[in-house]
Amino acid sequence: MPSGAERSGVVVLAGGTGGAKLARGMLDVVGPERLSVIANTGDDIEIYGAHVSPDPDLISFWLADLIDERGWGLAGDTFRVMDGLRALGVDVWFNLGDRDLAWCMERARMQREGMRPTEALRALCEQIDVGARVLPACDTPLRTIIDGAGLQEFMIRRGGQGPVREVRFEQQGEPQATPEVLDALAGASCVIVGPSNPVISIWPILKAIGEPLSRQQAPIVLVSPVVGGKIVKGPTAAFLDTFNHPLSAAGVLAFYEQVAPGLIDGVLTDEELPGELPCLRAETLMDTPDARAQVAERTLAFAESLTSQRPGAGPRAQ
Ligand code: GDP
């Protein structure tokens, strides 16, 4: 276990949008050596002979400044394979750019040849010069199922519309944190729960790494995904509603208390947060590179001002 002085890593837990933007801001603040991003794999899907891993991939594209303006896929990608499939009468319900498809086919090939998803993503990331570590939360399949359908089917065929009755996970055995994730957590001076959908982006990560996180010595800080009382993008409100929590920072925190009691040591939010938990009230919208870096900087300074309250966490410098 590294000593306090050696623990300078920053770990961000992220889905593909809010958490990914915070990760990009954090890259500016701490640089690639110190940054590890633990990514949700609950959205993964095997399709077109490829293994698509949307959140780890979007985070990688964000960190390499290759993300397209639409918020997913590679900048300037073309869609000729999808056009070709349509011309063959295929129901192309899941859209993937040509270079994106190549990335996901190459992942599938490496995994067929025996690489773990973590290793395959590392090899892909080397090709686009991602210096930080993008780590799938686990290497075994863990799929989020919404009302009986896969996450992508829910998002695309149902337009991501609630109400949602049930969220469950299909998994092979108990998902385990990977050696790379354990290493990143052991070297972390703080862990940031990114402003991602708490139910479908962060909960699957907690399924895999909740146990080591509960022993984490470094403070764990949540950045609220609720901005000005609203969601910037996606179905976070519908999923909070499934668990009877309101759309607010308090509602997001209540969900985390429900699935991982005592996990969060502090919250960064633009709202007033009732209760005892340390809270830094600040703007969290990350619509420009400056705003992303500013939110990351504030989050880091706030996290570094806190001490973890988890039992057994003990003093940080030992
Ligand atoms: P997904 O995998 O694409 O659904 O991405 P995430 O779960 O990471 O992101 C969805 C969440 O990001 C939503 O709850 C948004 O409100 C939140 N979000 C998006 N942009 C921002 C932002 O600039 N600031 C904050 N605080 N949250 C954001």
Short mmCIF file of C-alpha atoms in Angstrom, two decimals, residues 8-10 27 30-36 131-133:
data_model
loop_
_atom_site.label_atom_id
_atom_site.label_comp_id
_atom_site.label_asym_id
_atom_site.label_seq_id
_atom_site.Cartn_x
_atom_site.Cartn_y
_atom_site.Cartn_z
CA SER A 8 -1.12 11.50 -5.55
CA GLY A 9 -3.47 9.83 -8.02
CA VAL A 10 -6.87 11.22 -8.87
CA LEU A 27 -6.65 15.99 -17.34
CA VAL A 30 -3.46 17.11 -12.92
CA GLY A 31 -2.01 15.77 -16.19
CA PRO A 32 -2.12 12.21 -17.52
CA GLU A 33 0.27 10.62 -15.02
CA ARG A 34 -1.98 11.31 -12.03
CA LEU A 35 -5.35 10.59 -13.68
CA SER A 36 -7.26 7.30 -13.76
CA GLY A 131 -1.89 9.16 -21.54
CA ALA A 132 -4.26 8.78 -18.59
CA ARG A 133 -5.58 5.38 -17.61
#
